[in-house]
């Protein structure tokens, strides 16, 4: 089975732009979570989606949003990028009823200039 | 508020020596507890998890962890470290609140001396 895939793997944007990151979960996994990893703040939970609905959200400003499609693929969007948004964005997927067992993708490294 | 503390930012261990990485958590009840490993440029890999049952949990790659409720601790151990174990290790708490959320510690970077 293929693992969690994230595209693109690397991205450079400038301040004020917006960005969309994509995550394809493992086949059969319907729960998708997103995390931001920075040297200063560490790993922080962004949001979790299940059946196209956001079930849980972390403490991030409204510039961070996400969605999930009927095939469980998920995207996250960051609008009006700031330098501090430079980070590794990790996506994880899990099976229904086993949400505690998360499988992580390799991440998308975003650099904001 | 829930929190996870890893008191050691980095640890250096000689190859073949034993390892213990410390983790303390703060939460009202016993949450899910995890240890993850992250190698440079990689995503996170689950080493082991605990929710209930035997307080000594065996994981992959020869790692184990012990849950101590009285100390709110979940320390990770390995009897003999290999050079390939050099990586960053994250302790985490999982909370099921109508949706699942994982809170991570700051991580401990492990260096292995030859």
JSON list of C-alpha atoms in Angstrom, two decimals:
[
{"chain": "A", "resi": 1, "resn": "UNK", "atom": "CA", "xyz": [0.00, 0.00, 0.00]},
{"chain": "A", "resi": 2, "resn": "UNK", "atom": "CA", "xyz": [1.28, 3.44, -0.82]},
{"chain": "A", "resi": 3, "resn": "UNK", "atom": "CA", "xyz": [1.95, 5.72, 2.13]},
{"chain": "A", "resi": 4, "resn": "UNK", "atom": "CA", "xyz": [0.68, 9.23, 2.69]},
{"chain": "A", "resi": 5, "resn": "UNK", "atom": "CA", "xyz": [1.76, 11.47, -0.14]},
{"chain": "A", "resi": 6, "resn": "UNK", "atom": "CA", "xyz": [2.12, 15.22, 0.03]},
{"chain": "A", "resi": 7, "resn": "UNK", "atom": "CA", "xyz": [2.60, 17.63, -2.84]},
{"chain": "A", "resi": 8, "resn": "UNK", "atom": "CA", "xyz": [4.55, 19.65, -3.49]},
{"chain": "A", "resi": 9, "resn": "UNK", "atom": "CA", "xyz": [7.51, 18.61, -1.37]},
{"chain": "A", "resi": 10, "resn": "UNK", "atom": "CA", "xyz": [9.15, 22.02, -1.50]},
{"chain": "A", "resi": 11, "resn": "UNK", "atom": "CA", "xyz": [7.72, 25.43, -2.15]},
{"chain": "A", "resi": 12, "resn": "UNK", "atom": "CA", "xyz": [8.97, 29.00, -2.12]},
{"chain": "A", "resi": 13, "resn": "UNK", "atom": "CA", "xyz": [6.52, 31.87, -1.86]},
{"chain": "A", "resi": 14, "resn": "UNK", "atom": "CA", "xyz": [6.71, 35.56, -1.06]},
{"chain": "A", "resi": 15, "resn": "UNK", "atom": "CA", "xyz": [4.97, 37.45, 1.69]},
{"chain": "A", "resi": 16, "resn": "UNK", "atom": "CA", "xyz": [1.35, 38.23, 0.95]},
{"chain": "A", "resi": 17, "resn": "UNK", "atom": "CA", "xyz": [0.85, 35.35, -1.46]},
{"chain": "A", "resi": 18, "resn": "UNK", "atom": "CA", "xyz": [-1.32, 32.37, -0.75]},
{"chain": "A", "resi": 19, "resn": "UNK", "atom": "CA", "xyz": [-0.45, 28.69, -0.96]},
{"chain": "A", "resi": 20, "resn": "UNK", "atom": "CA", "xyz": [-2.31, 25.40, -1.25]},
{"chain": "A", "resi": 21, "resn": "UNK", "atom": "CA", "xyz": [-0.79, 22.14, -0.06]},
{"chain": "A", "resi": 22, "resn": "UNK", "atom": "CA", "xyz": [-2.17, 18.74, -0.90]},
{"chain": "A", "resi": 23, "resn": "UNK", "atom": "CA", "xyz": [-2.30, 15.47, 1.00]},
{"chain": "A", "resi": 24, "resn": "UNK", "atom": "CA", "xyz": [-3.40, 12.07, -0.27]},
{"chain": "A", "resi": 25, "resn": "UNK", "atom": "CA", "xyz": [-4.04, 9.63, 2.58]},
{"chain": "A", "resi": 26, "resn": "UNK", "atom": "CA", "xyz": [-3.35, 5.95, 2.60]},
{"chain": "A", "resi": 27, "resn": "UNK", "atom": "CA", "xyz": [-6.05, 4.08, 0.71]},
{"chain": "A", "resi": 28, "resn": "UNK", "atom": "CA", "xyz": [-8.98, 3.38, 3.04]},
{"chain": "A", "resi": 29, "resn": "UNK", "atom": "CA", "xyz": [-8.00, 6.06, 5.55]},
{"chain": "A", "resi": 30, "resn": "UNK", "atom": "CA", "xyz": [-10.70, 8.65, 6.00]},
{"chain": "A", "resi": 31, "resn": "UNK", "atom": "CA", "xyz": [-9.27, 10.82, 8.76]},
{"chain": "A", "resi": 32, "resn": "UNK", "atom": "CA", "xyz": [-6.64, 13.40, 7.81]},
{"chain": "A", "resi": 33, "resn": "UNK", "atom": "CA", "xyz": [-4.78, 15.71, 10.17]},
{"chain": "A", "resi": 34, "resn": "UNK", "atom": "CA", "xyz": [-2.39, 18.56, 9.47]},
{"chain": "A", "resi": 35, "resn": "UNK", "atom": "CA", "xyz": [0.53, 19.77, 11.56]},
{"chain": "A", "resi": 36, "resn": "UNK", "atom": "CA", "xyz": [2.97, 22.64, 11.31]},
{"chain": "A", "resi": 37, "resn": "UNK", "atom": "CA", "xyz": [6.57, 22.10, 12.37]},
{"chain": "A", "resi": 38, "resn": "UNK", "atom": "CA", "xyz": [8.90, 25.03, 13.00]},
{"chain": "A", "resi": 39, "resn": "UNK", "atom": "CA", "xyz": [12.18, 25.29, 14.93]},
{"chain": "A", "resi": 40, "resn": "UNK", "atom": "CA", "xyz": [10.66, 27.81, 17.33]},
{"chain": "A", "resi": 41, "resn": "UNK", "atom": "CA", "xyz": [7.21, 26.38, 17.99]},
{"chain": "A", "resi": 42, "resn": "UNK", "atom": "CA", "xyz": [7.83, 22.70, 17.31]},
{"chain": "A", "resi": 43, "resn": "UNK", "atom": "CA", "xyz": [5.04, 20.48, 16.07]},
{"chain": "A", "resi": 44, "resn": "UNK", "atom": "CA", "xyz": [1.62, 22.07, 16.32]},
{"chain": "A", "resi": 45, "resn": "UNK", "atom": "CA", "xyz": [-1.76, 20.64, 15.42]},
{"chain": "A", "resi": 46, "resn": "UNK", "atom": "CA", "xyz": [-3.59, 22.58, 12.73]},
{"chain": "A", "resi": 47, "resn": "UNK", "atom": "CA", "xyz": [-6.81, 20.66, 12.04]},
{"chain": "A", "resi": 48, "resn": "UNK", "atom": "CA", "xyz": [-8.37, 17.27, 11.50]},
{"chain": "A", "resi": 49, "resn": "UNK", "atom": "CA", "xyz": [-10.87, 16.26, 8.85]},
{"chain": "A", "resi": 50, "resn": "UNK", "atom": "CA", "xyz": [-13.17, 13.29, 8.55]},
{"chain": "A", "resi": 51, "resn": "UNK", "atom": "CA", "xyz": [-15.83, 12.73, 5.91]},
{"chain": "A", "resi": 52, "resn": "UNK", "atom": "CA", "xyz": [-15.27, 16.20, 4.49]},
{"chain": "A", "resi": 53, "resn": "UNK", "atom": "CA", "xyz": [-15.92, 17.80, 7.88]},
{"chain": "A", "resi": 54, "resn": "UNK", "atom": "CA", "xyz": [-13.48, 19.56, 10.14]},
{"chain": "A", "resi": 55, "resn": "UNK", "atom": "CA", "xyz": [-13.73, 17.84, 13.50]},
{"chain": "A", "resi": 56, "resn": "UNK", "atom": "CA", "xyz": [-10.95, 19.54, 15.38]},
{"chain": "A", "resi": 57, "resn": "UNK", "atom": "CA", "xyz": [-8.94, 22.71, 15.03]},
{"chain": "A", "resi": 58, "resn": "UNK", "atom": "CA", "xyz": [-5.77, 24.02, 16.62]},
{"chain": "A", "resi": 59, "resn": "UNK", "atom": "CA", "xyz": [-4.94, 27.58, 17.64]},
{"chain": "A", "resi": 60, "resn": "UNK", "atom": "CA", "xyz": [-4.08, 29.10, 14.32]},
{"chain": "A", "resi": 61, "resn": "UNK", "atom": "CA", "xyz": [-5.40, 32.28, 12.72]},
{"chain": "A", "resi": 62, "resn": "UNK", "atom": "CA", "xyz": [-8.14, 32.17, 10.13]},
{"chain": "A", "resi": 63, "resn": "UNK", "atom": "CA", "xyz": [-5.55, 32.53, 7.37]},
{"chain": "A", "resi": 64, "resn": "UNK", "atom": "CA", "xyz": [-5.06, 28.79, 7.77]},
{"chain": "A", "resi": 65, "resn": "UNK", "atom": "CA", "xyz": [-7.87, 26.75, 6.32]},
{"chain": "A", "resi": 66, "resn": "UNK", "atom": "CA", "xyz": [-8.40, 23.30, 4.97]},
{"chain": "A", "resi": 67, "resn": "UNK", "atom": "CA", "xyz": [-10.83, 21.01, 3.32]},
{"chain": "A", "resi": 68, "resn": "UNK", "atom": "CA", "xyz": [-11.33, 17.38, 2.56]},
{"chain": "A", "resi": 69, "resn": "UNK", "atom": "CA", "xyz": [-12.79, 15.88, -0.57]},
{"chain": "A", "resi": 70, "resn": "UNK", "atom": "CA", "xyz": [-15.09, 12.90, -0.97]},
{"chain": "A", "resi": 71, "resn": "UNK", "atom": "CA", "xyz": [-12.11, 10.68, -1.84]},
{"chain": "A", "resi": 72, "resn": "UNK", "atom": "CA", "xyz": [-10.52, 11.69, 1.52]},
{"chain": "A", "resi": 73, "resn": "UNK", "atom": "CA", "xyz": [-7.79, 13.74, -0.12]},
{"chain": "A", "resi": 74, "resn": "UNK", "atom": "CA", "xyz": [-7.19, 16.94, 1.77]},
{"chain": "A", "resi": 75, "resn": "UNK", "atom": "CA", "xyz": [-5.83, 20.37, 1.03]},
{"chain": "A", "resi": 76, "resn": "UNK", "atom": "CA", "xyz": [-4.75, 23.13, 3.30]},
{"chain": "A", "resi": 77, "resn": "UNK", "atom": "CA", "xyz": [-4.53, 26.75, 2.32]},
{"chain": "A", "resi": 78, "resn": "UNK", "atom": "CA", "xyz": [-2.63, 29.61, 3.86]},
{"chain": "A", "resi": 79, "resn": "UNK", "atom": "CA", "xyz": [-3.58, 33.07, 2.69]},
{"chain": "A", "resi": 80, "resn": "UNK", "atom": "CA", "xyz": [-1.61, 36.29, 3.04]},
{"chain": "A", "resi": 81, "resn": "UNK", "atom": "CA", "xyz": [1.61, 34.47, 3.82]},
{"chain": "A", "resi": 82, "resn": "UNK", "atom": "CA", "xyz": [3.92, 35.78, 6.53]},
{"chain": "A", "resi": 83, "resn": "UNK", "atom": "CA", "xyz": [7.59, 35.04, 7.06]},
{"chain": "A", "resi": 84, "resn": "UNK", "atom": "CA", "xyz": [6.64, 33.06, 10.16]},
{"chain": "A", "resi": 85, "resn": "UNK", "atom": "CA", "xyz": [4.63, 30.64, 8.07]},
{"chain": "A", "resi": 86, "resn": "UNK", "atom": "CA", "xyz": [7.87, 29.12, 6.82]},
{"chain": "A", "resi": 87, "resn": "UNK", "atom": "CA", "xyz": [7.67, 25.59, 8.13]},
{"chain": "A", "resi": 88, "resn": "UNK", "atom": "CA", "xyz": [7.39, 21.92, 7.39]},
{"chain": "A", "resi": 89, "resn": "UNK", "atom": "CA", "xyz": [3.72, 21.04, 6.99]},
{"chain": "A", "resi": 90, "resn": "UNK", "atom": "CA", "xyz": [2.95, 17.44, 7.82]},
{"chain": "A", "resi": 91, "resn": "UNK", "atom": "CA", "xyz": [-0.15, 15.51, 6.96]},
{"chain": "A", "resi": 92, "resn": "UNK", "atom": "CA", "xyz": [-1.22, 12.31, 8.70]},
{"chain": "A", "resi": 93, "resn": "UNK", "atom": "CA", "xyz": [-3.97, 9.84, 7.95]},
{"chain": "A", "resi": 94, "resn": "UNK", "atom": "CA", "xyz": [-5.68, 7.17, 9.99]},
{"chain": "A", "resi": 95, "resn": "UNK", "atom": "CA", "xyz": [-8.44, 4.60, 9.84]},
{"chain": "A", "resi": 96, "resn": "UNK", "atom": "CA", "xyz": [-11.90, 5.17, 11.26]},
{"chain": "A", "resi": 97, "resn": "UNK", "atom": "CA", "xyz": [-11.96, 3.96, 14.84]},
{"chain": "A", "resi": 98, "resn": "UNK", "atom": "CA", "xyz": [-8.15, 3.96, 15.00]},
{"chain": "A", "resi": 99, "resn": "UNK", "atom": "CA", "xyz": [-7.53, 7.68, 14.80]},
{"chain": "A", "resi": 100, "resn": "UNK", "atom": "CA", "xyz": [-4.80, 7.39, 17.41]},
{"chain": "A", "resi": 101, "resn": "UNK", "atom": "CA", "xyz": [-2.64, 5.46, 14.96]},
{"chain": "A", "resi": 102, "resn": "UNK", "atom": "CA", "xyz": [-1.53, 8.13, 12.55]},
{"chain": "A", "resi": 103, "resn": "UNK", "atom": "CA", "xyz": [0.65, 7.62, 9.51]},
{"chain": "A", "resi": 104, "resn": "UNK", "atom": "CA", "xyz": [2.61, 10.68, 8.52]},
{"chain": "A", "resi": 105, "resn": "UNK", "atom": "CA", "xyz": [3.63, 11.85, 5.10]},
{"chain": "A", "resi": 106, "resn": "UNK", "atom": "CA", "xyz": [7.09, 13.29, 4.34]},
{"chain": "A", "resi": 107, "resn": "UNK", "atom": "CA", "xyz": [5.80, 16.84, 4.57]},
{"chain": "A", "resi": 108, "resn": "UNK", "atom": "CA", "xyz": [5.84, 19.95, 2.43]},
{"chain": "A", "resi": 109, "resn": "UNK", "atom": "CA", "xyz": [8.61, 22.39, 3.23]},
{"chain": "A", "resi": 110, "resn": "UNK", "atom": "CA", "xyz": [7.37, 25.94, 2.68]},
{"chain": "A", "resi": 111, "resn": "UNK", "atom": "CA", "xyz": [9.74, 28.88, 2.59]},
{"chain": "A", "resi": 112, "resn": "UNK", "atom": "CA", "xyz": [8.26, 32.36, 2.66]},
{"chain": "A", "resi": 113, "resn": "UNK", "atom": "CA", "xyz": [10.55, 35.16, 1.49]},
{"chain": "B", "resi": 1, "resn": "UNK", "atom": "CA", "xyz": [-4.11, 22.93, 29.49]},
{"chain": "B", "resi": 2, "resn": "UNK", "atom": "CA", "xyz": [-2.64, 19.77, 28.14]},
{"chain": "B", "resi": 3, "resn": "UNK", "atom": "CA", "xyz": [1.12, 19.78, 27.72]},
{"chain": "B", "resi": 4, "resn": "UNK", "atom": "CA", "xyz": [4.03, 17.50, 27.04]},
{"chain": "B", "resi": 5, "resn": "UNK", "atom": "CA", "xyz": [7.48, 18.17, 28.42]},
{"chain": "B", "resi": 6, "resn": "UNK", "atom": "CA", "xyz": [10.70, 16.68, 27.14]},
{"chain": "B", "resi": 7, "resn": "UNK", "atom": "CA", "xyz": [13.33, 18.15, 29.44]},
{"chain": "B", "resi": 8, "resn": "UNK", "atom": "CA", "xyz": [16.33, 17.22, 27.33]},
{"chain": "B", "resi": 9, "resn": "UNK", "atom": "CA", "xyz": [16.80, 19.21, 24.13]},
{"chain": "B", "resi": 10, "resn": "UNK", "atom": "CA", "xyz": [19.62, 16.93, 23.04]},
{"chain": "B", "resi": 11, "resn": "UNK", "atom": "CA", "xyz": [21.38, 13.84, 24.33]},
{"chain": "B", "resi": 12, "resn": "UNK", "atom": "CA", "xyz": [24.63, 12.22, 23.24]},
{"chain": "B", "resi": 13, "resn": "UNK", "atom": "CA", "xyz": [25.10, 8.49, 23.76]},
{"chain": "B", "resi": 14, "resn": "UNK", "atom": "CA", "xyz": [27.91, 6.17, 22.74]},
{"chain": "B", "resi": 15, "resn": "UNK", "atom": "CA", "xyz": [27.03, 3.42, 20.33]},
{"chain": "B", "resi": 16, "resn": "UNK", "atom": "CA", "xyz": [26.14, 0.29, 22.27]},
{"chain": "B", "resi": 17, "resn": "UNK", "atom": "CA", "xyz": [25.22, 2.21, 25.40]},
{"chain": "B", "resi": 18, "resn": "UNK", "atom": "CA", "xyz": [21.72, 2.31, 26.84]},
{"chain": "B", "resi": 19, "resn": "UNK", "atom": "CA", "xyz": [19.34, 5.17, 26.25]},
{"chain": "B", "resi": 20, "resn": "UNK", "atom": "CA", "xyz": [16.53, 6.78, 28.20]},
{"chain": "B", "resi": 21, "resn": "UNK", "atom": "CA", "xyz": [14.58, 9.75, 26.91]},
{"chain": "B", "resi": 22, "resn": "UNK", "atom": "CA", "xyz": [12.34, 11.49, 29.38]},
{"chain": "B", "resi": 23, "resn": "UNK", "atom": "CA", "xyz": [8.78, 12.65, 28.89]},
{"chain": "B", "resi": 24, "resn": "UNK", "atom": "CA", "xyz": [6.21, 14.11, 31.27]},
{"chain": "B", "resi": 25, "resn": "UNK", "atom": "CA", "xyz": [2.68, 15.06, 30.39]},
{"chain": "B", "resi": 26, "resn": "UNK", "atom": "CA", "xyz": [-0.04, 17.13, 31.95]},
{"chain": "B", "resi": 27, "resn": "UNK", "atom": "CA", "xyz": [-3.61, 16.03, 31.42]},
{"chain": "B", "resi": 28, "resn": "UNK", "atom": "CA", "xyz": [-6.62, 15.30, 33.61]},
{"chain": "B", "resi": 29, "resn": "UNK", "atom": "CA", "xyz": [-7.01, 11.70, 32.58]},
{"chain": "B", "resi": 30, "resn": "UNK", "atom": "CA", "xyz": [-4.68, 9.19, 31.00]},
{"chain": "B", "resi": 31, "resn": "UNK", "atom": "CA", "xyz": [-4.54, 10.10, 27.36]},
{"chain": "B", "resi": 32, "resn": "UNK", "atom": "CA", "xyz": [-3.04, 8.16, 24.52]},
{"chain": "B", "resi": 33, "resn": "UNK", "atom": "CA", "xyz": [0.74, 8.41, 24.80]},
{"chain": "B", "resi": 34, "resn": "UNK", "atom": "CA", "xyz": [3.13, 8.09, 21.90]},
{"chain": "B", "resi": 35, "resn": "UNK", "atom": "CA", "xyz": [6.75, 8.21, 20.92]},
{"chain": "B", "resi": 36, "resn": "UNK", "atom": "CA", "xyz": [7.63, 9.20, 17.39]},
{"chain": "B", "resi": 37, "resn": "UNK", "atom": "CA", "xyz": [10.99, 9.40, 15.62]},
{"chain": "B", "resi": 38, "resn": "UNK", "atom": "CA", "xyz": [11.92, 11.81, 12.87]},
{"chain": "B", "resi": 39, "resn": "UNK", "atom": "CA", "xyz": [15.05, 11.42, 10.79]},
{"chain": "B", "resi": 40, "resn": "UNK", "atom": "CA", "xyz": [16.40, 14.44, 8.90]},
{"chain": "B", "resi": 41, "resn": "UNK", "atom": "CA", "xyz": [14.15, 15.39, 6.00]},
{"chain": "B", "resi": 42, "resn": "UNK", "atom": "CA", "xyz": [11.61, 12.72, 6.91]},
{"chain": "B", "resi": 43, "resn": "UNK", "atom": "CA", "xyz": [8.13, 12.63, 8.32]},
{"chain": "B", "resi": 44, "resn": "UNK", "atom": "CA", "xyz": [7.30, 11.11, 11.68]},
{"chain": "B", "resi": 45, "resn": "UNK", "atom": "CA", "xyz": [7.37, 7.40, 12.35]},
{"chain": "B", "resi": 46, "resn": "UNK", "atom": "CA", "xyz": [5.45, 5.90, 15.26]},
{"chain": "B", "resi": 47, "resn": "UNK", "atom": "CA", "xyz": [7.72, 3.93, 17.61]},
{"chain": "B", "resi": 48, "resn": "UNK", "atom": "CA", "xyz": [5.09, 2.87, 20.13]},
{"chain": "B", "resi": 49, "resn": "UNK", "atom": "CA", "xyz": [1.87, 3.92, 21.81]},
{"chain": "B", "resi": 50, "resn": "UNK", "atom": "CA", "xyz": [0.08, 3.38, 25.10]},
{"chain": "B", "resi": 51, "resn": "UNK", "atom": "CA", "xyz": [-3.48, 3.81, 26.23]},
{"chain": "B", "resi": 52, "resn": "UNK", "atom": "CA", "xyz": [-4.19, 1.13, 28.77]},
{"chain": "B", "resi": 53, "resn": "UNK", "atom": "CA", "xyz": [-3.01, -2.26, 29.95]},
{"chain": "B", "resi": 54, "resn": "UNK", "atom": "CA", "xyz": [0.55, -3.28, 30.62]},
{"chain": "B", "resi": 55, "resn": "UNK", "atom": "CA", "xyz": [2.51, -0.17, 31.52]},
{"chain": "B", "resi": 56, "resn": "UNK", "atom": "CA", "xyz": [5.63, -1.43, 29.75]},
{"chain": "B", "resi": 57, "resn": "UNK", "atom": "CA", "xyz": [5.12, -1.06, 26.03]},
{"chain": "B", "resi": 58, "resn": "UNK", "atom": "CA", "xyz": [7.28, -2.62, 23.36]},
{"chain": "B", "resi": 59, "resn": "UNK", "atom": "CA", "xyz": [7.78, -0.81, 20.09]},
{"chain": "B", "resi": 60, "resn": "UNK", "atom": "CA", "xyz": [9.65, -1.10, 16.87]},
{"chain": "B", "resi": 61, "resn": "UNK", "atom": "CA", "xyz": [13.42, -0.94, 16.44]},
{"chain": "B", "resi": 62, "resn": "UNK", "atom": "CA", "xyz": [14.03, -2.37, 19.92]},
{"chain": "B", "resi": 63, "resn": "UNK", "atom": "CA", "xyz": [12.49, 0.56, 21.80]},
{"chain": "B", "resi": 64, "resn": "UNK", "atom": "CA", "xyz": [10.27, 0.29, 24.85]},
{"chain": "B", "resi": 65, "resn": "UNK", "atom": "CA", "xyz": [8.53, 2.80, 27.07]},
{"chain": "B", "resi": 66, "resn": "UNK", "atom": "CA", "xyz": [7.16, 2.69, 30.57]},
{"chain": "B", "resi": 67, "resn": "UNK", "atom": "CA", "xyz": [4.05, 4.54, 31.70]},
{"chain": "B", "resi": 68, "resn": "UNK", "atom": "CA", "xyz": [4.13, 5.72, 35.31]},
{"chain": "B", "resi": 69, "resn": "UNK", "atom": "CA", "xyz": [0.82, 7.26, 36.30]},
{"chain": "B", "resi": 70, "resn": "UNK", "atom": "CA", "xyz": [2.10, 8.58, 39.65]},
{"chain": "B", "resi": 71, "resn": "UNK", "atom": "CA", "xyz": [4.82, 10.55, 37.87]},
{"chain": "B", "resi": 72, "resn": "UNK", "atom": "CA", "xyz": [2.83, 11.41, 34.73]},
{"chain": "B", "resi": 73, "resn": "UNK", "atom": "CA", "xyz": [5.79, 10.08, 32.81]},
{"chain": "B", "resi": 74, "resn": "UNK", "atom": "CA", "xyz": [6.27, 7.99, 29.71]},
{"chain": "B", "resi": 75, "resn": "UNK", "atom": "CA", "xyz": [10.02, 7.50, 29.27]},
{"chain": "B", "resi": 76, "resn": "UNK", "atom": "CA", "xyz": [11.50, 5.85, 26.21]},
{"chain": "B", "resi": 77, "resn": "UNK", "atom": "CA", "xyz": [14.33, 3.34, 26.57]},
{"chain": "B", "resi": 78, "resn": "UNK", "atom": "CA", "xyz": [16.61, 1.23, 24.44]},
{"chain": "B", "resi": 79, "resn": "UNK", "atom": "CA", "xyz": [19.19, -1.15, 25.89]},
{"chain": "B", "resi": 80, "resn": "UNK", "atom": "CA", "xyz": [21.81, -0.71, 23.18]},
{"chain": "B", "resi": 81, "resn": "UNK", "atom": "CA", "xyz": [21.88, 2.24, 20.80]},
{"chain": "B", "resi": 82, "resn": "UNK", "atom": "CA", "xyz": [22.93, 1.91, 17.17]},
{"chain": "B", "resi": 83, "resn": "UNK", "atom": "CA", "xyz": [24.36, 4.72, 15.06]},
{"chain": "B", "resi": 84, "resn": "UNK", "atom": "CA", "xyz": [21.21, 4.61, 12.92]},
{"chain": "B", "resi": 85, "resn": "UNK", "atom": "CA", "xyz": [19.15, 5.66, 15.96]},
{"chain": "B", "resi": 86, "resn": "UNK", "atom": "CA", "xyz": [20.50, 9.20, 15.67]},
{"chain": "B", "resi": 87, "resn": "UNK", "atom": "CA", "xyz": [17.38, 11.28, 15.03]},
{"chain": "B", "resi": 88, "resn": "UNK", "atom": "CA", "xyz": [14.87, 13.49, 16.80]},
{"chain": "B", "resi": 89, "resn": "UNK", "atom": "CA", "xyz": [12.41, 11.86, 19.14]},
{"chain": "B", "resi": 90, "resn": "UNK", "atom": "CA", "xyz": [9.03, 13.27, 20.02]},
{"chain": "B", "resi": 91, "resn": "UNK", "atom": "CA", "xyz": [6.80, 12.33, 22.90]},
{"chain": "B", "resi": 92, "resn": "UNK", "atom": "CA", "xyz": [3.13, 13.08, 22.29]},
{"chain": "B", "resi": 93, "resn": "UNK", "atom": "CA", "xyz": [-0.28, 13.01, 23.89]},
{"chain": "B", "resi": 94, "resn": "UNK", "atom": "CA", "xyz": [-3.36, 12.06, 21.91]},
{"chain": "B", "resi": 95, "resn": "UNK", "atom": "CA", "xyz": [-6.77, 13.38, 22.83]},
{"chain": "B", "resi": 96, "resn": "UNK", "atom": "CA", "xyz": [-10.08, 12.12, 21.49]},
{"chain": "B", "resi": 97, "resn": "UNK", "atom": "CA", "xyz": [-12.52, 15.01, 21.82]},
{"chain": "B", "resi": 98, "resn": "UNK", "atom": "CA", "xyz": [-14.99, 14.23, 19.08]},
{"chain": "B", "resi": 99, "resn": "UNK", "atom": "CA", "xyz": [-12.06, 14.36, 16.73]},
{"chain": "B", "resi": 100, "resn": "UNK", "atom": "CA", "xyz": [-8.50, 13.34, 17.39]},
{"chain": "B", "resi": 101, "resn": "UNK", "atom": "CA", "xyz": [-5.76, 15.80, 18.27]},
{"chain": "B", "resi": 102, "resn": "UNK", "atom": "CA", "xyz": [-2.11, 15.13, 19.04]},
{"chain": "B", "resi": 103, "resn": "UNK", "atom": "CA", "xyz": [0.02, 17.43, 21.18]},
{"chain": "B", "resi": 104, "resn": "UNK", "atom": "CA", "xyz": [3.74, 17.01, 20.79]},
{"chain": "B", "resi": 105, "resn": "UNK", "atom": "CA", "xyz": [6.65, 17.70, 23.07]},
{"chain": "B", "resi": 106, "resn": "UNK", "atom": "CA", "xyz": [9.50, 19.89, 21.86]},
{"chain": "B", "resi": 107, "resn": "UNK", "atom": "CA", "xyz": [11.58, 16.88, 20.92]},
{"chain": "B", "resi": 108, "resn": "UNK", "atom": "CA", "xyz": [14.92, 15.45, 21.97]},
{"chain": "B", "resi": 109, "resn": "UNK", "atom": "CA", "xyz": [17.71, 15.25, 19.44]},
{"chain": "B", "resi": 110, "resn": "UNK", "atom": "CA", "xyz": [19.78, 12.09, 19.89]},
{"chain": "B", "resi": 111, "resn": "UNK", "atom": "CA", "xyz": [23.42, 12.07, 18.84]},
{"chain": "B", "resi": 112, "resn": "UNK", "atom": "CA", "xyz": [25.29, 8.75, 18.75]},
{"chain": "B", "resi": 113, "resn": "UNK", "atom": "CA", "xyz": [29.05, 8.67, 19.24]},
{"chain": "B", "resi": 114, "resn": "UNK", "atom": "CA", "xyz": [31.06, 5.99, 17.49]}
]
